[in-house]
Coordinates of C-alpha atoms and ligand atoms in Angstrom, one line a residue:
X1 CA -0.5 15.0 -41.6
X2 CA -3.6 16.0 -39.6
X3 CA -3.7 14.2 -36.3
X4 CA -7.4 13.6 -36.3
X5 CA -8.9 13.7 -39.7
X6 CA -12.6 13.5 -40.3
X7 CA -13.7 11.5 -43.3
X8 CA -16.5 13.9 -43.9
X9 CA -16.4 17.7 -44.1
X10 CA -17.8 17.9 -40.7
X11 CA -15.8 20.3 -38.5
X12 CA -14.4 18.5 -35.4
X13 CA -15.7 20.0 -32.2
X14 CA -13.5 18.2 -29.9
X15 CA -14.6 20.2 -26.9
X16 CA -18.1 18.8 -27.3
X17 CA -16.9 15.3 -26.6
X18 CA -15.1 14.6 -23.3
X19 CA -12.0 12.5 -23.4
X20 CA -11.9 9.7 -20.8
X21 CA -9.4 11.7 -18.8
X22 CA -11.6 14.8 -18.7
X23 CA -14.9 13.0 -17.9
X24 CA -14.6 14.8 -14.6
X25 CA -15.9 12.0 -12.4
X26 CA -14.6 13.0 -9.0
X27 CA -14.3 9.8 -7.1
X28 CA -16.1 9.0 -4.0
X29 CA -13.7 9.8 -1.2
X30 CA -13.4 6.1 -0.4
X31 CA -10.0 4.7 0.5
X32 CA -11.1 1.5 -1.3
X33 CA -9.6 1.5 -4.8
X34 CA -12.2 -0.9 -6.2
X35 CA -15.0 1.4 -5.0
X36 CA -13.4 4.4 -6.6
X37 CA -13.0 2.5 -9.9
X38 CA -16.6 1.2 -9.8
X39 CA -17.7 4.8 -9.4
X40 CA -15.6 6.0 -12.4
X41 CA -16.1 3.2 -14.9
X42 CA -19.7 3.7 -16.0
X43 CA -19.1 7.4 -16.8
X44 CA -15.9 6.6 -18.8
X45 CA -17.6 3.8 -20.6
X46 CA -20.5 6.1 -21.6
X47 CA -18.0 8.8 -22.7
X48 CA -16.1 6.3 -24.9
X49 CA -19.4 5.1 -26.5
X50 CA -20.4 8.7 -27.3
X51 CA -16.9 9.6 -28.6
X52 CA -16.9 6.5 -30.9
X53 CA -20.4 7.2 -32.1
X54 CA -19.5 10.7 -33.2
X55 CA -15.9 10.3 -34.3
X56 CA -15.7 6.6 -35.0
X57 CA -15.0 7.1 -38.7
X58 CA -12.3 9.7 -38.3
X59 CA -8.7 8.8 -39.3
X60 CA -6.0 9.1 -36.7
X61 CA -3.0 8.3 -38.8
X62 CA -1.7 6.6 -41.9
X63 CA 0.3 3.4 -42.3
X64 CA 3.2 3.4 -44.7
X65 CA 5.0 0.3 -46.1
X66 CA 8.1 1.2 -44.0
X67 CA 6.0 1.2 -40.9
X68 CA 4.8 -2.3 -41.6
X69 CA 8.3 -3.6 -42.2
X70 CA 9.8 -1.4 -39.5
X71 CA 8.4 -2.8 -36.3
X72 CA 5.2 -0.7 -36.6
X73 CA 7.1 2.4 -35.3
X74 CA 4.7 5.3 -35.2
X75 CA 1.6 3.4 -36.1
X76 CA -1.3 4.8 -34.2
X77 CA -3.2 1.7 -33.4
X78 CA -3.6 1.3 -29.6
X79 CA -5.6 2.8 -26.8
X80 CA -3.9 2.9 -23.5
X81 CA -5.3 5.1 -20.7
X82 CA -2.6 4.9 -18.1
X83 CA 0.3 6.8 -19.6
X84 CA 1.5 8.6 -22.7
X85 CA 5.0 8.9 -23.9
X86 CA 6.2 12.1 -25.5
X87 CA 9.3 11.7 -27.7
X88 CA 10.9 14.9 -26.4
X89 CA 9.6 15.1 -22.8
X90 CA 9.3 11.4 -21.8
X91 CA 6.6 9.6 -19.9
X92 CA 3.5 11.2 -18.3
X93 CA 1.5 9.0 -16.0
X94 CA -2.1 10.0 -16.4
X95 CA -0.8 13.4 -17.5
X96 CA 1.8 13.8 -14.7
X97 CA 5.5 13.9 -15.4
X98 CA 8.0 12.1 -13.1
X99 CA 9.0 15.3 -11.2
X100 CA 5.3 16.1 -10.7
X101 CA 4.6 12.6 -9.4
X102 CA 7.6 12.9 -7.1
X103 CA 6.2 16.1 -5.8
X104 CA 2.5 15.2 -5.5
X105 CA 2.3 11.5 -4.7
X106 CA 2.2 10.2 -1.1
X107 CA 5.6 9.1 0.1
X108 CA 6.9 6.2 2.1
X109 CA 8.2 6.5 5.7
X110 CA 6.4 6.2 9.0
X111 CA 4.0 9.1 8.4
X112 CA 4.5 9.6 4.7
X113 CA 7.6 11.7 5.5
X114 CA 10.0 9.7 3.4
X115 CA 12.0 10.8 0.4
X116 CA 10.4 8.9 -2.5
X117 CA 6.8 8.4 -3.8
X118 CA 5.1 5.2 -2.9
X119 CA 4.5 2.8 -5.9
X120 CA 1.1 2.2 -4.2
X121 CA 0.2 5.9 -4.9
X122 CA 1.4 5.6 -8.5
X123 CA -0.8 2.5 -9.0
X124 CA -3.8 4.5 -7.7
X125 CA -3.0 7.3 -10.1
X126 CA -2.6 4.9 -13.0
X127 CA -5.9 3.2 -12.2
X128 CA -8.0 6.3 -11.5
X129 CA -6.1 9.3 -13.0
X130 CA -6.4 10.9 -9.6
X131 CA -3.6 11.8 -7.1
X132 CA -4.4 9.7 -4.1
X133 CA -4.3 10.9 -0.5
X134 CA -1.9 9.3 1.9
X135 CA -4.8 7.3 3.4
X136 CA -5.8 6.0 -0.1
X137 CA -2.2 4.9 -0.8
X138 CA -1.9 3.3 2.6
X139 CA -5.1 1.4 2.0
X140 CA -3.5 -0.1 -1.2
X141 CA -0.5 -1.1 1.0
X142 CA -2.7 -2.8 3.4
X143 CA -4.6 -4.8 0.7
X144 CA -1.3 -5.8 -0.9
X145 CA 0.1 -7.0 2.4
X146 CA -3.1 -9.0 3.1
X147 CA -3.0 -10.7 -0.4
X148 CA 0.7 -11.5 -0.4
X149 CA 0.7 -15.3 0.5
X150 CA 1.7 -17.7 -2.2
X151 CA 0.1 -21.1 -2.8
X152 CA 2.3 -24.0 -1.8
X153 CA 2.7 -25.4 -5.3
X154 CA 4.4 -22.2 -6.5
X155 CA 6.8 -22.2 -3.6
X156 CA 7.7 -25.8 -4.3
X157 CA 8.1 -25.0 -8.0
X158 CA 10.4 -22.1 -7.2
X159 CA 12.5 -24.1 -4.8
X160 CA 13.0 -26.8 -7.4
X161 CA 14.2 -24.7 -10.3
X162 CA 17.8 -25.5 -11.3
X163 CA 20.3 -22.7 -10.5
X164 CA 21.1 -22.3 -14.1
X165 CA 17.6 -21.3 -15.0
X166 CA 17.6 -17.5 -15.7
X167 CA 15.8 -15.5 -13.0
X168 CA 13.4 -14.1 -15.6
X169 CA 12.4 -17.6 -16.7
X170 CA 11.8 -18.5 -13.1
X171 CA 9.7 -15.3 -12.6
X172 CA 7.6 -15.8 -15.7
X173 CA 7.0 -19.6 -15.0
X174 CA 6.0 -18.8 -11.4
X175 CA 3.5 -16.1 -12.6
X176 CA 2.0 -18.6 -15.1
X177 CA 1.6 -21.2 -12.3
X178 CA 0.0 -18.6 -10.1
X179 CA -3.0 -18.7 -12.4
X180 CA -4.3 -21.6 -10.3
X181 CA -5.5 -18.7 -8.1
X182 CA -7.2 -16.7 -10.9
X183 CA -10.6 -15.3 -10.0
X184 CA -11.1 -14.1 -13.5
X185 CA -10.6 -17.6 -15.0
X186 CA -13.0 -19.1 -12.5
X187 CA -15.6 -16.3 -13.0
X188 CA -15.3 -16.7 -16.8
X189 CA -15.8 -20.5 -16.5
X190 CA -18.8 -19.8 -14.3
X191 CA -20.3 -17.6 -17.0
X192 CA -20.0 -14.2 -15.5
X193 CA -21.3 -11.3 -17.7
X194 CA -18.9 -9.2 -19.8
X195 CA -19.8 -6.0 -17.9
X196 CA -18.2 -7.5 -14.7
X197 CA -15.0 -8.8 -16.3
X198 CA -13.0 -5.8 -15.0
X199 CA -13.9 -6.6 -11.4
X200 CA -12.2 -10.0 -11.6
X201 CA -9.3 -8.7 -13.5
X202 CA -9.0 -6.1 -10.7
X203 CA -9.0 -8.8 -8.1
X204 CA -6.4 -10.9 -9.9
X205 CA -4.3 -7.8 -10.5
X206 CA -4.3 -6.8 -6.8
X207 CA -3.5 -10.4 -5.8
X208 CA -0.7 -10.7 -8.3
X209 CA 1.0 -7.4 -7.5
X210 CA 0.8 -8.4 -3.8
X211 CA 2.5 -11.7 -4.5
X212 CA 5.2 -10.6 -7.0
X213 CA 7.7 -9.4 -4.4
X214 CA 7.6 -12.6 -2.5
X215 CA 8.0 -14.6 -5.7
X216 CA 10.9 -12.4 -6.8
X217 CA 12.6 -12.6 -3.3
X218 CA 12.4 -16.4 -3.2
X219 CA 14.1 -16.5 -6.6
X220 CA 16.8 -14.1 -5.4
X221 CA 17.5 -15.9 -2.2
X222 CA 17.5 -19.3 -3.8
X223 CA 20.0 -18.2 -6.4
X224 CA 22.2 -15.9 -4.4
X225 CA 21.6 -16.3 -0.7
X226 CA 21.7 -20.1 -0.2
X227 CA 18.0 -20.5 -0.2
X228 CA 17.5 -18.6 3.1
X229 CA 13.9 -17.8 4.1
X230 CA 12.4 -14.5 2.9
X231 CA 10.6 -14.1 6.2
X232 CA 7.1 -12.8 6.7
X233 CA 5.4 -9.7 5.4
X234 CA 5.3 -6.8 8.0
X235 CA 1.8 -5.6 7.9
X236 CA 2.8 -2.1 9.0
X237 CA 5.2 -1.5 6.3
X238 CA 4.8 -0.6 2.6
X239 CA 5.2 -2.8 -0.5
X240 CA 8.7 -1.6 -1.3
X241 CA 9.9 -1.9 2.3
X242 CA 8.7 -5.4 2.5
X243 CA 10.3 -6.3 -0.9
X244 CA 13.6 -4.8 0.2
X245 CA 13.4 -6.7 3.5
X246 CA 12.5 -10.0 1.9
X247 CA 15.4 -9.6 -0.5
X248 CA 17.6 -9.2 2.6
X249 CA 18.4 -5.4 2.5
X250 CA 17.8 -3.2 5.5
X251 CA 19.5 0.0 4.5
X252 CA 16.8 2.7 4.5
X253 CA 18.4 4.3 1.4
X254 CA 18.0 1.0 -0.5
X255 CA 14.3 1.0 0.5
X256 CA 14.0 4.5 -0.8
X257 CA 15.7 3.4 -4.0
X258 CA 13.2 0.5 -4.3
X259 CA 10.3 3.0 -4.0
X260 CA 11.7 5.1 -6.8
X261 CA 12.7 2.2 -8.9
X262 CA 9.4 0.4 -8.6
X263 CA 7.4 3.6 -9.4
X264 CA 9.4 4.8 -12.4
X265 CA 9.7 1.4 -14.3
X266 CA 5.9 0.8 -14.0
X267 CA 4.5 2.1 -17.3
X268 CA 5.7 3.5 -20.6
X269 CA 2.4 3.8 -22.6
X270 CA 1.0 0.8 -24.5
X271 CA 3.3 0.0 -27.4
X272 CA 6.4 -1.3 -25.6
X273 CA 6.9 -5.1 -25.8
X274 CA 5.9 -6.0 -22.3
X275 CA 2.8 -3.7 -22.1
X276 CA 1.6 -4.6 -25.6
X277 CA 2.1 -8.3 -25.0
X278 CA 0.1 -8.2 -21.8
X279 CA -2.7 -6.3 -23.6
X280 CA -2.6 -8.6 -26.6
X281 CA -2.7 -11.9 -24.6
X282 CA -5.3 -10.4 -22.2
X283 CA -7.5 -9.5 -25.3
X284 CA -7.9 -13.3 -25.8
X285 CA -9.4 -13.3 -22.3
X286 CA -6.4 -15.3 -21.0
X287 CA -6.5 -14.6 -17.3
X288 CA -4.2 -11.7 -16.0
X289 CA -1.6 -14.1 -14.7
X290 CA -1.1 -15.7 -18.2
X291 CA -1.3 -12.3 -19.9
X292 CA 1.3 -10.7 -17.6
X293 CA 3.6 -13.8 -17.7
X294 CA 3.6 -13.4 -21.5
X295 CA 4.6 -9.7 -21.1
X296 CA 7.4 -10.8 -18.8
X297 CA 8.8 -13.1 -21.5
X298 CA 9.0 -10.0 -23.7
X299 CA 10.6 -7.9 -21.0
X300 CA 13.3 -10.6 -20.8
X301 CA 14.6 -9.6 -24.2
X302 CA 18.0 -7.8 -24.4
X303 CA 16.5 -5.0 -26.5
X304 CA 13.8 -4.4 -23.8
X305 CA 14.1 -5.0 -20.1
X306 CA 17.2 -7.2 -20.1
X307 CA 19.2 -4.2 -21.2
X308 CA 19.7 -3.2 -17.5
X309 CA 21.6 -6.5 -17.0
X310 CA 23.5 -5.9 -20.3
X311 CA 24.5 -2.4 -19.2
X312 CA 26.2 -3.6 -16.0
X313 CA 27.9 -6.5 -17.8
X314 CA 29.2 -3.9 -20.3
X315 CA 30.3 -1.5 -17.6
X316 CA 32.1 -4.3 -15.8
X317 CA 33.8 -5.2 -19.1
X318 CA 35.0 -1.6 -19.5
X319 CA 36.5 -1.7 -16.0
X320 CA 38.1 -5.1 -16.6
X321 CA 39.6 -4.4 -20.0
X322 CA 40.5 -0.7 -19.6
X323 CA 41.0 -0.5 -15.8
X324 CA 39.2 1.5 -13.1
X325 CA 40.8 4.9 -14.0
X326 CA 39.5 4.9 -17.5
X327 CA 40.0 8.2 -19.4
X328 CA 37.4 9.8 -21.8
X329 CA 39.6 8.9 -24.7
X330 CA 39.9 5.3 -23.7
X331 CA 36.1 5.2 -23.2
X332 CA 35.5 6.6 -26.6
X333 CA 37.6 3.9 -28.1
X334 CA 35.7 1.3 -26.1
X335 CA 32.3 2.6 -27.3
X336 CA 33.5 2.6 -30.9
X337 CA 34.9 -0.9 -30.6
X338 CA 31.5 -2.0 -29.3
X339 CA 29.8 -0.5 -32.3
X340 CA 32.4 -1.8 -34.8
X341 CA 31.9 -5.3 -33.5
X342 CA 28.2 -5.0 -34.4
X343 CA 26.9 -4.7 -30.9
X344 CA 24.6 -2.1 -29.5
X345 CA 25.6 0.2 -26.7
X346 CA 23.2 -1.1 -24.0
X347 CA 21.1 1.5 -22.2
X348 CA 21.2 4.0 -25.1
X349 CA 18.6 4.6 -27.8
X350 CA 14.8 4.2 -27.7
X351 CA 12.1 3.3 -30.1
X352 CA 10.0 6.4 -29.2
X353 CA 12.1 8.8 -27.0
X354 CA 14.3 11.4 -28.7
X355 CA 15.9 12.9 -25.6
X356 CA 17.4 11.8 -22.3
X357 CA 14.9 9.6 -20.6
X358 CA 13.5 11.4 -17.5
X359 CA 13.7 8.0 -15.8
X360 CA 17.5 8.1 -16.3
X361 CA 17.5 11.7 -15.0
X362 CA 15.7 11.0 -11.8
X363 CA 18.0 8.0 -11.1
X364 CA 21.0 10.2 -11.8
X365 CA 19.7 12.8 -9.3
X366 CA 19.3 10.0 -6.7
X367 CA 23.0 9.0 -7.4
X368 CA 24.2 12.5 -7.2
X369 CA 22.6 12.8 -3.8
X370 CA 23.5 9.4 -2.3
X371 CA 26.6 8.1 -4.1
X372 CA 28.4 11.0 -5.8
X373 CA 31.8 9.4 -5.4
X374 CA 31.0 5.9 -6.4
X375 CA 33.5 4.9 -9.1
X376 CA 30.8 3.1 -11.2
X377 CA 28.5 6.1 -11.0
X378 CA 31.4 8.3 -12.2
X379 CA 31.9 5.8 -15.1
X380 CA 28.2 6.0 -16.0
X381 CA 28.5 9.8 -16.0
X382 CA 31.5 9.7 -18.2
X383 CA 29.6 7.4 -20.6
X384 CA 26.8 10.0 -20.7
X385 CA 29.3 12.6 -21.7
X386 CA 30.9 10.7 -24.5
X387 CA 28.4 8.2 -26.0
X388 CA 25.6 10.5 -27.5
X389 CA 28.3 12.3 -29.7
X390 CA 29.6 8.9 -30.9
X391 CA 26.2 7.5 -31.7
X392 CA 25.4 10.8 -33.5
X393 CA 28.6 10.5 -35.5
X394 CA 27.9 6.9 -36.4
X395 CA 24.5 8.1 -37.6
X396 CA 22.5 5.0 -37.1
X397 CA 20.6 5.3 -33.9
X398 CA 17.7 7.8 -34.1
X399 CA 18.1 8.5 -30.4
X400 CA 21.6 8.8 -29.1
X401 CA 20.5 9.5 -25.5
X402 CA 20.4 7.2 -22.5
X403 CA 17.2 5.3 -21.5
X404 CA 16.1 4.0 -18.1
X405 CA 18.3 0.9 -18.2
X406 CA 21.6 2.9 -18.5
X407 CA 21.4 3.9 -14.8
X408 CA 19.5 1.4 -12.7
X409 CA 22.2 -1.3 -12.3
X410 CA 24.8 1.1 -10.9
X411 CA 22.5 2.2 -8.1
X412 CA 21.6 -1.4 -7.2
X413 CA 25.3 -2.6 -7.1
X414 CA 26.2 0.3 -4.8
X415 CA 23.9 -1.1 -2.2
X416 CA 25.3 -4.6 -2.6
X417 CA 23.0 -6.1 -5.2
X418 CA 25.7 -7.1 -7.6
X419 CA 23.8 -10.0 -9.3
X420 CA 23.1 -8.4 -12.6
X421 CA 21.2 -11.4 -14.1
X422 CA 18.6 -10.6 -11.5
X423 CA 18.0 -6.9 -12.4
X424 CA 15.2 -7.5 -15.0
X425 CA 13.1 -9.2 -12.3
X426 CA 12.9 -5.9 -10.4
X427 CA 11.9 -4.2 -13.6
X428 CA 9.2 -6.9 -14.0
X429 CA 7.8 -6.4 -10.5
X430 CA 7.4 -2.7 -11.3
X431 CA 6.0 -3.3 -14.7
X432 CA 3.1 -5.1 -13.2
X433 CA 1.7 -1.8 -11.9
X434 CA 1.4 -0.4 -15.5
X435 CA 0.4 -3.6 -17.4
X436 CA -2.2 -4.6 -14.9
X437 CA -3.9 -1.2 -14.4
X438 CA -4.1 -1.0 -18.2
X439 CA -5.6 -4.5 -18.3
X440 CA -8.3 -3.5 -15.8
X441 CA -9.3 -0.7 -18.2
X442 CA -9.1 -2.9 -21.2
X443 CA -11.8 -5.0 -19.8
X444 CA -13.7 -2.1 -18.3
X445 CA -13.9 -0.6 -21.8
X446 CA -14.7 -3.9 -23.3
X447 CA -11.9 -3.8 -25.8
X448 CA -12.2 -6.8 -28.1
X449 CA -9.8 -9.5 -29.2
X450 CA -6.8 -7.8 -30.9
X451 CA -6.4 -9.0 -34.4
X452 CA -4.7 -6.6 -36.9
X453 CA -4.6 -7.5 -40.6
X454 CA -1.3 -8.7 -42.1
X455 CA -0.2 -9.1 -45.7
X456 CA 2.5 -11.0 -47.5
X457 CA 5.1 -9.1 -49.7
X458 CA 3.5 -10.5 -52.8
X459 CA 0.1 -9.0 -51.8
X460 CA 1.6 -5.7 -50.9
X461 CA 3.4 -5.5 -54.2
X462 CA 0.1 -6.2 -56.0
X463 CA -1.5 -3.5 -54.0
X464 CA 1.1 -0.8 -54.4
X465 CA 3.3 -1.4 -57.6
X466 CA 1.9 0.0 -60.8
Ligands
CMX1 N1 23.9 1.2 -30.0 C1 24.1 0.9 -31.3 N2 23.3 1.0 -32.3 C2 22.0 1.4 -32.0 C3 21.6 1.8 -30.7 C4 22.6 1.7 -29.6 N3 22.3 1.9 -28.4 N4 20.3 2.1 -30.7 C5 19.9 2.0 -32.0 N5 21.0 1.5 -32.7 C6 20.9 1.1 -34.2 C7 19.9 0.0 -34.3 O1 20.5 -1.2 -34.0 C8 19.6 0.1 -35.8 O2 20.6 -0.4 -36.5 P1 20.4 -1.3 -37.8 O3 19.8 -0.3 -38.8 O4 21.7 -1.8 -38.2 O5 19.4 -2.4 -37.5 C9 19.6 1.6 -36.0 O6 20.4 2.2 -34.9 C10 18.3 2.3 -36.0 O7 17.6 2.0 -34.8 P2 16.6 3.0 -34.1 O8 15.5 3.2 -35.1 O9 17.3 4.2 -33.6 O10 16.1 2.2 -32.8 P3 15.0 1.1 -32.7 O11 13.7 1.8 -32.5 O12 15.0 0.1 -33.9 O13 15.4 0.3 -31.4 C11 16.2 0.1 -29.2 C12 15.3 0.9 -30.1 C13 16.0 0.5 -27.8 C14 15.9 -1.4 -29.3 C15 17.7 0.4 -29.6 O14 18.0 1.8 -29.4 C16 18.7 -0.4 -28.9 O15 19.0 -1.6 -29.3 N6 19.3 0.1 -27.7 C17 20.2 -0.7 -26.9 C18 19.4 -1.6 -26.0 C19 18.6 -0.9 -24.9 O16 19.1 -0.1 -24.2 N7 17.3 -1.3 -24.8 C20 16.5 -0.8 -23.7 C21 15.4 0.1 -24.2 C22 14.5 0.5 -23.0 C23 13.6 -0.6 -22.5 O17 12.8 -1.1 -23.3 O18 13.9 -1.1 -21.4

């Protein structure tokens, strides 16, 4: 099946049309992210208009009946600029793999001399497709620190949630309530022109990302630390440092883990449930808070982001039922029993990936360096060595390899964060970087209300059965 098929006989001359990534607008050397975006957007908008004018009638793929009944797997129907997922290789953020990002992006630490990339730098990359300088990443830190304060009604709301309300429900509800602060909603109400939508989405996105660690930390402390105060933001420290500190962790290795964690969970192209939901709800011009809260309700599903919680529950069950010194043969039996009881092995498989997730690999490398002898890490490693063969033998899962969620919980519990129900909230804080940078571009490119066509089975039969 040709990837890009013209409906006419006209030969495609792709090199004549620049893709948005190759528009080649070098940014002004400003350290202000909004200025850099404002400089880029007109050229990208023009490029997309020209691209669509010349190639708008070309086919990009075909839809089969199985795709329609099968969760739309493989349907080419979304434009997402921030990242692309290759089934074999894994995610590339604006063309850069995770190891490349780890090498090229500015790092944390006093003078950028830390071990892990700053999520601030990754956000800059997602927004602009450019690797930022240390100063540019630091300027994002500064803005996020300045925008972090929460309105009182959200604090009151968080403090009044019952302890049995899942942390993800609290997180999503608080994000929805933050829409009292939406600059986009106000501007829309005041009749702002469509060409300026992206600026207000940008402002809301920066505000929201700045506020999420505080929201998440209040939830954590209310549930697991007797409601102790999260303290104040340290203006001289980065986003991850402040988040770790507000949660109550001062181990520098945990802070490095947070930088890694918050960077790698950010974006996984446009079709995953949280990204797609944010994009879909945003297309109705619901403000970014409402759109992202909807995405978080999707992330809270056990087949998506809640899998990191499920993995640790499952690991704990292995230890409880089989004992701490589990052998490979016992582990094989345990995995088979999980499958035979009709459950999935959490942390394994993926809708798009067909190899070990590079997000798993970089967390494994972190563990090999920092906690090589941790019993739970050893268990995770043993699971890695037995599970793919079992899933292949069972023959159902298209991808028998581990995904991002198979590893994250083990790292968190090593540093004392044993509250597994909370893990998906961390994933959610990170996912804001991807969903919201995409949302800025959705509005910059003027993408319309999303509204695919659906059919009923009767109609499909009429269409297809002879
Ligand atoms: N354990 C057991 N069975 C699995 C499996 C796993 N880890 N992964 C897939 N399968 C099964 C599916 O349930 C499906 O079975 P049925 O035909 O009986 O319904 C069959 O294999 C085919 O599924 P698939 O096409 O390989 O996978 P999907 O694209 O439908 O689903 C995913 C992908 C991630 C939901 C699935 O692999 C899964 O449930 N994994 C465990 C949960 C998990 O780790 N989710 C996190 C994903 C990453 C993230 O979003 O955070």
